mmCIF file of C-alpha atoms and ligand atoms in Angstrom:
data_model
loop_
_atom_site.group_PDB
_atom_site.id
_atom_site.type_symbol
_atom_site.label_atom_id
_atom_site.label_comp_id
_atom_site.label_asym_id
_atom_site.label_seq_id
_atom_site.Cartn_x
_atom_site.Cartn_y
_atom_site.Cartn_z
ATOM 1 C CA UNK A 1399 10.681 -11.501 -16.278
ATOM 2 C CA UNK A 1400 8.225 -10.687 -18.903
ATOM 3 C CA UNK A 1401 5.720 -8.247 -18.075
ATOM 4 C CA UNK A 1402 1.713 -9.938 -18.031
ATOM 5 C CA UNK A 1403 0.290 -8.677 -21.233
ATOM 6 C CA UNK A 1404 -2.958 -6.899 -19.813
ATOM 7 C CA UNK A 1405 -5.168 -6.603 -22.554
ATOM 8 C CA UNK A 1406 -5.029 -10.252 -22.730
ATOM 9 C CA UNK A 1407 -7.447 -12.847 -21.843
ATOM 10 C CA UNK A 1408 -5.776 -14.587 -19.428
ATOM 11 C CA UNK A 1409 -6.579 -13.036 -15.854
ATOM 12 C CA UNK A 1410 -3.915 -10.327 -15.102
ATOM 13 C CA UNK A 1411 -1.990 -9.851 -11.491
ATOM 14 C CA UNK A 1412 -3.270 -6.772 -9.623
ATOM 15 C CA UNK A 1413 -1.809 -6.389 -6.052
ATOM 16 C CA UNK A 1414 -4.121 -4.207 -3.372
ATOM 17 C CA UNK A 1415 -1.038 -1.593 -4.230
ATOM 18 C CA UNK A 1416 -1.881 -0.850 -7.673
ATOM 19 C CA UNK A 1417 -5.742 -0.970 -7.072
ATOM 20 C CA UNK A 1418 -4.788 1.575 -4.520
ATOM 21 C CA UNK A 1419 -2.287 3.745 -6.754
ATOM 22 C CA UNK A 1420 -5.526 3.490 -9.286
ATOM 23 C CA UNK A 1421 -7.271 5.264 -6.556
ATOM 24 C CA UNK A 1422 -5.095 7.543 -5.778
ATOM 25 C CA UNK A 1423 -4.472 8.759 -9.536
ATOM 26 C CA UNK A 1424 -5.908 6.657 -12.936
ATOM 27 C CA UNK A 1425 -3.251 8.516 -14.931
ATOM 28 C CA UNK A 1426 -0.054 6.589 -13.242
ATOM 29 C CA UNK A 1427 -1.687 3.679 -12.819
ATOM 30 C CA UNK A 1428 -2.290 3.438 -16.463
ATOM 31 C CA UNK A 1429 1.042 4.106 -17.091
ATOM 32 C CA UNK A 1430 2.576 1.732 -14.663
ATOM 33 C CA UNK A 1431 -0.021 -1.200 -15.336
ATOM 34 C CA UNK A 1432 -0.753 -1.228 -19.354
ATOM 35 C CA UNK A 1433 3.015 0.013 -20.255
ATOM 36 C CA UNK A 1434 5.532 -0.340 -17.633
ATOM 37 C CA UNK A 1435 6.241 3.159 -16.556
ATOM 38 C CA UNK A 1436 6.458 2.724 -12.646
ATOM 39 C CA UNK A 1437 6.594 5.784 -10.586
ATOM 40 C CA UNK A 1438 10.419 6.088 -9.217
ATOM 41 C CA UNK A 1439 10.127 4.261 -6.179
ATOM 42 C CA UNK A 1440 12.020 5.563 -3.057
ATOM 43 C CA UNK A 1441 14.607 4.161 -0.486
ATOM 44 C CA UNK A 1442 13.429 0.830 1.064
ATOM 45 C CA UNK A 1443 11.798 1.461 4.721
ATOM 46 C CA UNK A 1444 14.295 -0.885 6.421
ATOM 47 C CA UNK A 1445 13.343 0.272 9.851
ATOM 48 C CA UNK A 1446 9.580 0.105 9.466
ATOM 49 C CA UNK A 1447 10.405 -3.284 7.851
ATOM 50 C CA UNK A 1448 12.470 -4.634 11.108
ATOM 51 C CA UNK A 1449 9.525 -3.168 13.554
ATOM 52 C CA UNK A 1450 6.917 -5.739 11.573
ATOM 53 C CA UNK A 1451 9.576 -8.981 11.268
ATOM 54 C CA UNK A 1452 9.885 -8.645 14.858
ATOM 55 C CA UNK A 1453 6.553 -7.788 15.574
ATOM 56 C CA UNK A 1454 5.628 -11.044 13.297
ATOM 57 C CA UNK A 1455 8.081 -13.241 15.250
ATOM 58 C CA UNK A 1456 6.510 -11.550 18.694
ATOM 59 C CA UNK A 1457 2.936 -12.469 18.111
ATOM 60 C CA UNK A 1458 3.906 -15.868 16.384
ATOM 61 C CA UNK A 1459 5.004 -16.933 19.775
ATOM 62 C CA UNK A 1460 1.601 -16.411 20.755
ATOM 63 C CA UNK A 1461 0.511 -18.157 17.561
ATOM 64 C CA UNK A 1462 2.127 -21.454 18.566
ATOM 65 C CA UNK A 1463 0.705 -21.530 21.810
ATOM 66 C CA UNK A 1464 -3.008 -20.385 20.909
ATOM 67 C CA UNK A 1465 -2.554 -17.663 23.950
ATOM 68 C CA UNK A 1466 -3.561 -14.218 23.285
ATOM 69 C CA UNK A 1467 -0.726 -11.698 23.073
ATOM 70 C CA UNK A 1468 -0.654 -9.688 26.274
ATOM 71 C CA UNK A 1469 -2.012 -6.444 24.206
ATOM 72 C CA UNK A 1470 -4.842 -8.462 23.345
ATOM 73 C CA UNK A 1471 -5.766 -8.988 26.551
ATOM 74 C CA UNK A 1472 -4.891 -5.816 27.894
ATOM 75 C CA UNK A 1473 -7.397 -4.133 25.128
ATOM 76 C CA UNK A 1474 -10.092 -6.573 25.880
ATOM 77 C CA UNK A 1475 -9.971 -8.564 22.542
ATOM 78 C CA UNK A 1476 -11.355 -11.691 22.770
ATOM 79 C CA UNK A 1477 -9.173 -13.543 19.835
ATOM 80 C CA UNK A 1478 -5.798 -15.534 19.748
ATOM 81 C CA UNK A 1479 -3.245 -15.288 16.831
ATOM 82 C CA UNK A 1480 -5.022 -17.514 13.879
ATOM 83 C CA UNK A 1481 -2.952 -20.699 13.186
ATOM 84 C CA UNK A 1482 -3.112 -22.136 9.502
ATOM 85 C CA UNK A 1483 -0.544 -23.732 7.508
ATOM 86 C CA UNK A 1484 -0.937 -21.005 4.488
ATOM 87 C CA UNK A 1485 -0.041 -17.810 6.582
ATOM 88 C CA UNK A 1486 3.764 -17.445 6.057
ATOM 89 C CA UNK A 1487 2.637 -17.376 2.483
ATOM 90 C CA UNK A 1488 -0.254 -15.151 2.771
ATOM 91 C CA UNK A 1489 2.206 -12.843 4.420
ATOM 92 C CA UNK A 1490 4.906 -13.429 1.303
ATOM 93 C CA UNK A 1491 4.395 -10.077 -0.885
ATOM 94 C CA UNK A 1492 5.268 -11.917 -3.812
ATOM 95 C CA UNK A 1493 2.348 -14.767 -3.201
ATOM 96 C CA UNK A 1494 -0.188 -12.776 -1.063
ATOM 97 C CA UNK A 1495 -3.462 -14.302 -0.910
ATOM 98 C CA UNK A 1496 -5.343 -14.240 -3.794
ATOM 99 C CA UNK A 1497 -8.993 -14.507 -5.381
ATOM 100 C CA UNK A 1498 -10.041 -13.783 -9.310
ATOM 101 C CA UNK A 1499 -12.386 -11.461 -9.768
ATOM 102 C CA UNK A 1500 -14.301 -12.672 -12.699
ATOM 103 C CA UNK A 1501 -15.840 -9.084 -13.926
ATOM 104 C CA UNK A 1502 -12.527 -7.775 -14.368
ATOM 105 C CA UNK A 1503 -10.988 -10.746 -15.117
ATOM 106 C CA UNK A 1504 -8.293 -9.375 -12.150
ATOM 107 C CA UNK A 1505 -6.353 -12.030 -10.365
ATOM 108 C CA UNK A 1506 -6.528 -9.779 -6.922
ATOM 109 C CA UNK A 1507 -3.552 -10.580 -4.179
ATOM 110 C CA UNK A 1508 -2.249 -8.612 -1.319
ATOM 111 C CA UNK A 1509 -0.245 -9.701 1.989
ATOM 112 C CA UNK A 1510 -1.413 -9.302 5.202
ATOM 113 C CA UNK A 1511 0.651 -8.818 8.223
ATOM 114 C CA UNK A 1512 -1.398 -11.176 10.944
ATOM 115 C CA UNK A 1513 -4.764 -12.722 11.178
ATOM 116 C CA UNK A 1514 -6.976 -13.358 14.680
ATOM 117 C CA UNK A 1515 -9.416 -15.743 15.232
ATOM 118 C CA UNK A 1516 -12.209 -14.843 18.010
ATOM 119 C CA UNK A 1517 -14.316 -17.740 19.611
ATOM 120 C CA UNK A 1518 -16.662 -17.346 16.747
ATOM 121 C CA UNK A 1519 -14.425 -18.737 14.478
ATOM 122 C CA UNK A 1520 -14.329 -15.119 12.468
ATOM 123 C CA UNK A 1521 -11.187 -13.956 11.080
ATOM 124 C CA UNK A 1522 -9.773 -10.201 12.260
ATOM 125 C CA UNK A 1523 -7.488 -8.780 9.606
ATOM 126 C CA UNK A 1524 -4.986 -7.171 11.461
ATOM 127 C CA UNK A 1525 -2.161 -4.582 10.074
ATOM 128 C CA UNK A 1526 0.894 -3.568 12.155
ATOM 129 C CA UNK A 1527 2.373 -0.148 11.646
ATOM 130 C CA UNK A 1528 5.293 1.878 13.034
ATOM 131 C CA UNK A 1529 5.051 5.690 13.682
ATOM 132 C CA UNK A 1530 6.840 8.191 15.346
ATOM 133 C CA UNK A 1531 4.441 10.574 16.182
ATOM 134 C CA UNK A 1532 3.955 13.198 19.401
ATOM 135 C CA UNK A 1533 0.655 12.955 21.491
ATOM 136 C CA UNK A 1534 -2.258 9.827 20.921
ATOM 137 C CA UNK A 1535 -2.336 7.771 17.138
ATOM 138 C CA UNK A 1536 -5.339 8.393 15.326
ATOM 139 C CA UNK A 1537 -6.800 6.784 12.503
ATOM 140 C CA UNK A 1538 -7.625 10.029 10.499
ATOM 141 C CA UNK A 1539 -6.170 11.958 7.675
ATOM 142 C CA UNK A 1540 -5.474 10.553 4.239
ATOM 143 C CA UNK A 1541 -2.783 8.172 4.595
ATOM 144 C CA UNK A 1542 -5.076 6.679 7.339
ATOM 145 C CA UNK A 1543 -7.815 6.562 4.974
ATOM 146 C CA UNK A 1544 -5.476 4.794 2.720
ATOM 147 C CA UNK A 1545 -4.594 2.176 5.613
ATOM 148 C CA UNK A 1546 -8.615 1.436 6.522
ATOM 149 C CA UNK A 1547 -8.629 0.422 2.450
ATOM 150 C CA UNK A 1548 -5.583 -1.468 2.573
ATOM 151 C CA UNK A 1549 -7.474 -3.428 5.668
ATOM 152 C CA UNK A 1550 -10.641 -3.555 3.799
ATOM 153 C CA UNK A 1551 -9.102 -5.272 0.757
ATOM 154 C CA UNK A 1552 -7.861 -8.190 3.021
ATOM 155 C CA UNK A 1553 -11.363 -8.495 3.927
ATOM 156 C CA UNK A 1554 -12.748 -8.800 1.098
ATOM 157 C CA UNK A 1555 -9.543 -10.887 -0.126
ATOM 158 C CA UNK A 1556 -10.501 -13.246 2.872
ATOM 159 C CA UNK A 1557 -14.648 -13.400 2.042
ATOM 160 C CA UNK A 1558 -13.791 -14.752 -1.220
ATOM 161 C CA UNK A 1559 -11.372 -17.256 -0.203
ATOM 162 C CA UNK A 1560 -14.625 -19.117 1.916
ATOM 163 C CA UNK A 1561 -13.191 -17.325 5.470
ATOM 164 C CA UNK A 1562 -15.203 -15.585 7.762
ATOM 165 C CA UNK A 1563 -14.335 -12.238 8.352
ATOM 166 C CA UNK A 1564 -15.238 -10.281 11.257
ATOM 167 C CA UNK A 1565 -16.056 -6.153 9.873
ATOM 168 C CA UNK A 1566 -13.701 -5.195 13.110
ATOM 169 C CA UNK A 1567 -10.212 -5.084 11.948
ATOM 170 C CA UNK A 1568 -7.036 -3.847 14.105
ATOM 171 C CA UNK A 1569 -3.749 -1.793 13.651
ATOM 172 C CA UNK A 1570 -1.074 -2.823 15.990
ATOM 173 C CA UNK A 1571 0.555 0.863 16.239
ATOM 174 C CA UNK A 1572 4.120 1.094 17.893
ATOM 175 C CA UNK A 1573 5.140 4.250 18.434
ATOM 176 C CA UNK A 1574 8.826 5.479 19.156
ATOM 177 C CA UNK A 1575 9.250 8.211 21.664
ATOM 178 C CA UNK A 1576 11.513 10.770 20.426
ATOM 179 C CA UNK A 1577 11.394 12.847 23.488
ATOM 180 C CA UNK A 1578 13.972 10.757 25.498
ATOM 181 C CA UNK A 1579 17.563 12.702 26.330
ATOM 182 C CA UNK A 1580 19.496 10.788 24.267
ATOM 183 C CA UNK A 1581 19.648 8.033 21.593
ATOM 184 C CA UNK A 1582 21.850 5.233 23.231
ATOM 185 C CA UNK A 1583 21.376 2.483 20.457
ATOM 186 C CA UNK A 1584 17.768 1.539 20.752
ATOM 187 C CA UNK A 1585 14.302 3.126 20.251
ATOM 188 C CA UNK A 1586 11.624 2.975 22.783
ATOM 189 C CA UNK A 1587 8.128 2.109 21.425
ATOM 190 C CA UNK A 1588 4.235 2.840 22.838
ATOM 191 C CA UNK A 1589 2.226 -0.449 22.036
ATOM 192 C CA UNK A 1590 -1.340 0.357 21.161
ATOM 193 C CA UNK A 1591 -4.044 -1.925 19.080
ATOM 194 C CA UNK A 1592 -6.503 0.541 16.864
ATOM 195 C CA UNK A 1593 -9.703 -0.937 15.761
ATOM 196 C CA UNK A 1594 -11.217 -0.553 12.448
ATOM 197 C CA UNK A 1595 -15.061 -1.531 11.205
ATOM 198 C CA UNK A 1596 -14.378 -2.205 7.346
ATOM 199 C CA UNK A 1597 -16.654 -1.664 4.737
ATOM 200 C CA UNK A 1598 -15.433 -4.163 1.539
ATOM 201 C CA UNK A 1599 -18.557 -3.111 -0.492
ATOM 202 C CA UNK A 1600 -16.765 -0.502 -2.843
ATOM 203 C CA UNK A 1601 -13.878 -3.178 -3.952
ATOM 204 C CA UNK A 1602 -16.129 -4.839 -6.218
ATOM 205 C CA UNK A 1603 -16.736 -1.356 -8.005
ATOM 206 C CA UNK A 1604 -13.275 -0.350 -7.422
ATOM 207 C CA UNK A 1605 -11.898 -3.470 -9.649
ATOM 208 C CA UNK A 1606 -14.161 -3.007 -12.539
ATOM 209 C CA UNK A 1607 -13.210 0.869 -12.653
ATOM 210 C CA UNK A 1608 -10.001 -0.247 -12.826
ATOM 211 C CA UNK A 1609 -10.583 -3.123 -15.715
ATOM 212 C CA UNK A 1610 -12.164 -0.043 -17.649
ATOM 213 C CA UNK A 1611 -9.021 2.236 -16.826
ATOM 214 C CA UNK A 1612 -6.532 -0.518 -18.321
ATOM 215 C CA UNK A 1613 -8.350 -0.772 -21.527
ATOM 216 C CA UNK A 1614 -8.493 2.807 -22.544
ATOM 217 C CA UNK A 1615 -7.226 4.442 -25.408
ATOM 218 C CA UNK A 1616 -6.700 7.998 -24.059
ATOM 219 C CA UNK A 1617 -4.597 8.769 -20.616
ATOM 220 C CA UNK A 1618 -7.103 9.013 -17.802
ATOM 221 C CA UNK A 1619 -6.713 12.575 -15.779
ATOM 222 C CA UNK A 1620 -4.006 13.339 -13.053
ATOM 223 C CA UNK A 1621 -4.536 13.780 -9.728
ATOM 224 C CA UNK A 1622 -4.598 17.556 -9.831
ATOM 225 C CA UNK A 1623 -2.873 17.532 -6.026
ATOM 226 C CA UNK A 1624 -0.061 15.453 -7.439
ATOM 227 C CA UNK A 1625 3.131 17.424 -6.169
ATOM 228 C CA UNK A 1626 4.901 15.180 -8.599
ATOM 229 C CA UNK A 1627 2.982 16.089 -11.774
ATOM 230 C CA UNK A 1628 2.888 19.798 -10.857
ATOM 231 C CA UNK A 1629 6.267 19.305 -10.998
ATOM 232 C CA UNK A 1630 6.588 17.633 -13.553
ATOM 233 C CA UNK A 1631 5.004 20.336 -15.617
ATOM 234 C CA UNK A 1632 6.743 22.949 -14.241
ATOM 235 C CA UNK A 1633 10.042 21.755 -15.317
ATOM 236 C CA UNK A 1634 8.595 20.661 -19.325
ATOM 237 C CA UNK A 1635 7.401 24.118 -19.710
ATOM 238 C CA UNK A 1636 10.550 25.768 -18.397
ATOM 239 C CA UNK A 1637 12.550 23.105 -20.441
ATOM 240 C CA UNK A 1638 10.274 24.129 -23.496
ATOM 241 C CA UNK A 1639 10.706 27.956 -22.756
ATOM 242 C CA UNK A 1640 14.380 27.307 -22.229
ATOM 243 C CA UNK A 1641 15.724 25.612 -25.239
ATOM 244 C CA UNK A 1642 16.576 27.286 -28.208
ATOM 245 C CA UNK A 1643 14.475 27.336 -31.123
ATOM 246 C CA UNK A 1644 17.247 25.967 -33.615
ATOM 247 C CA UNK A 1645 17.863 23.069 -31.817
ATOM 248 C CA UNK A 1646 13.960 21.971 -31.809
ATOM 249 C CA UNK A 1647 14.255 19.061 -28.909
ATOM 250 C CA UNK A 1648 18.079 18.166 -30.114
ATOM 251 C CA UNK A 1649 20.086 18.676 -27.302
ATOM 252 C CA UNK A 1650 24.000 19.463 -28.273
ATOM 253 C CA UNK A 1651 27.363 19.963 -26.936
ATOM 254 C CA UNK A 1652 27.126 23.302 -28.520
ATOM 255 C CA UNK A 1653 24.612 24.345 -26.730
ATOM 256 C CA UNK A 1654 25.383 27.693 -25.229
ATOM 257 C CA UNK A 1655 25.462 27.844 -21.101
ATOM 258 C CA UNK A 1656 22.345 29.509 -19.739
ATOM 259 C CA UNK A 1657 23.387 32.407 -17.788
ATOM 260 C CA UNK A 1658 21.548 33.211 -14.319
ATOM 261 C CA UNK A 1659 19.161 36.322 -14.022
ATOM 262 C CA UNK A 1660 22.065 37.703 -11.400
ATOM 263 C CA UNK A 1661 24.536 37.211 -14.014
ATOM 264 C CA UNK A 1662 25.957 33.966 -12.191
ATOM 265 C CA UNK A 1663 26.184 31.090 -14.910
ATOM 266 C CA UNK A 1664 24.519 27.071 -14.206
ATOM 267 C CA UNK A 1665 23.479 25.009 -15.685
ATOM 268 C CA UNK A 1666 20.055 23.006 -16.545
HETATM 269 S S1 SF4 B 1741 -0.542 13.144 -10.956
HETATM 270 FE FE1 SF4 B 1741 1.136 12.512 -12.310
HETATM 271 S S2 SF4 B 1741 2.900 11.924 -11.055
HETATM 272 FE FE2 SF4 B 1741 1.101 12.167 -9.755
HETATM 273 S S3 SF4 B 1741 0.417 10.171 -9.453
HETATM 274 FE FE3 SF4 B 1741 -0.694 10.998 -11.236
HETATM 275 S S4 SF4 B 1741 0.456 10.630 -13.121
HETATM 276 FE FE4 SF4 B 1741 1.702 10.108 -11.299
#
């Protein structure tokens, strides 16, 4: 499939993950977004991905009744599962919901995991996540930080689409215990709901940062606390050290083994 061409005219696809790997560093976003370098992606999460189908076909149950799911109620949350015939494909990754955001011209889409609807008639954004994790989830620490923005996208995702959008949003946590004597086929989960007041306001600001980002002529700055770039680095200037001056960036078959400072021999 042809890549969109984004220093076109025509409004250009940008999923809450790349405005988020713009946060995290310009420099990859700019090369994944304006000229196809993505970063190596790793193996699929399959069981992270089975915890959320099921958890999807556990509180859809609850969807088709209007009932609360029991972890609702047992939290005190006065909301039932949000029925509406577009939700399978606001949960689609490929589809998402979507809104255009006319100052950057960004066609802005992400995929939420469940919705909630209180008496009010506001919408909850809600997130499920799987963990394995010793002692009580928290939402702090980076990649936490990085889960309230995910959240707040979907709100602001959901404002412009005419919802209304309660600030309170929720992770459904499960947790596995790994502290059981043995394995026996099957992982035991804790069951908690974390709330989350969102603050959308910086998304606006975020997307036009990121319209100015894709347009640039020089590469924006790494994140200096990349591991990835530090490594990167590490092994150009020990590849430029390295090679010998003859071959100036041809590599050959001639090219003589490099011998190990103990003597041993490998090779690069
Ligand atoms: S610092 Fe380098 S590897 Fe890391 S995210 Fe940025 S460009 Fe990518």
């Amino acid at each position: 499939m042809q890549r969109p061409d984004p220093l076109s005219s025509q409004p250009f696809p940008l999923s809450r993950t790349k405005l988020e790997l713009f946060l995290r560093c310009p420099r990859c976003f700019f090369l994944d977004r304006r000229f196809g370098i993505a970063p190596p992606s790793g193996p699929p999460f399959t069981l992270n991905s089975a915890v959320d189908a099921l958890l999807k076909k556990e509180f859809d149950a609850f969807r088709i009744r209007g009932e609360p799911h029991p972890l609702m109620k047992n939290c005190s949350i006065d909301a039932v599962p949000f029925r509406h015939p577009s939700i399978e494909e606001w949960r689609n990754v490929r589809r998402g919901i979507r809104a255009l955001h006319e100052d950057s011209n960004f066609l802005f889409f992400g995929a939420i995991d469940d919705l909630w609807i209180n008496p009010e008639g506001s919408l909850h954004i809600v997130d499920y996540k799987a963990t394995s994790f010793d002692g009580e989830v928290l939402l702090e620490g980076p990649w936490k930080d990085g889960y309230k923005r995910q959240l707040e996208m979907y709100q602001w995702l959901f404002r412009k689409n005419g919802f209304a959008v309660s600030p309170i949003g929720y992770f459904v946590y499960v947790n596995a215990d790994r502290n059981r004597a043995s394995f026996e086929g099957s992982l035991h989960f804790t069951m908690s709901i974390l709330p989350h007041r969102g603050d959308d306001s910086w998304v606006d600001d975020a997307l036009r940062e990121t319209r100015l980002c894709l347009e640039r002529e020089q590469l924006p700055l790494a994140n200096s606390e990349c591991e990835v770039c530090a490594y990167r680095k590490a092994a150009n200037d020990t590849e430029l050290m390295m090679r010998p001056s003859s071959l100036n960036g041809v590599v050959s078959r001639s090219q003589p083994r490099l011998t190990k400072p103990n003597g041993g021999e490998g090779g690069i």
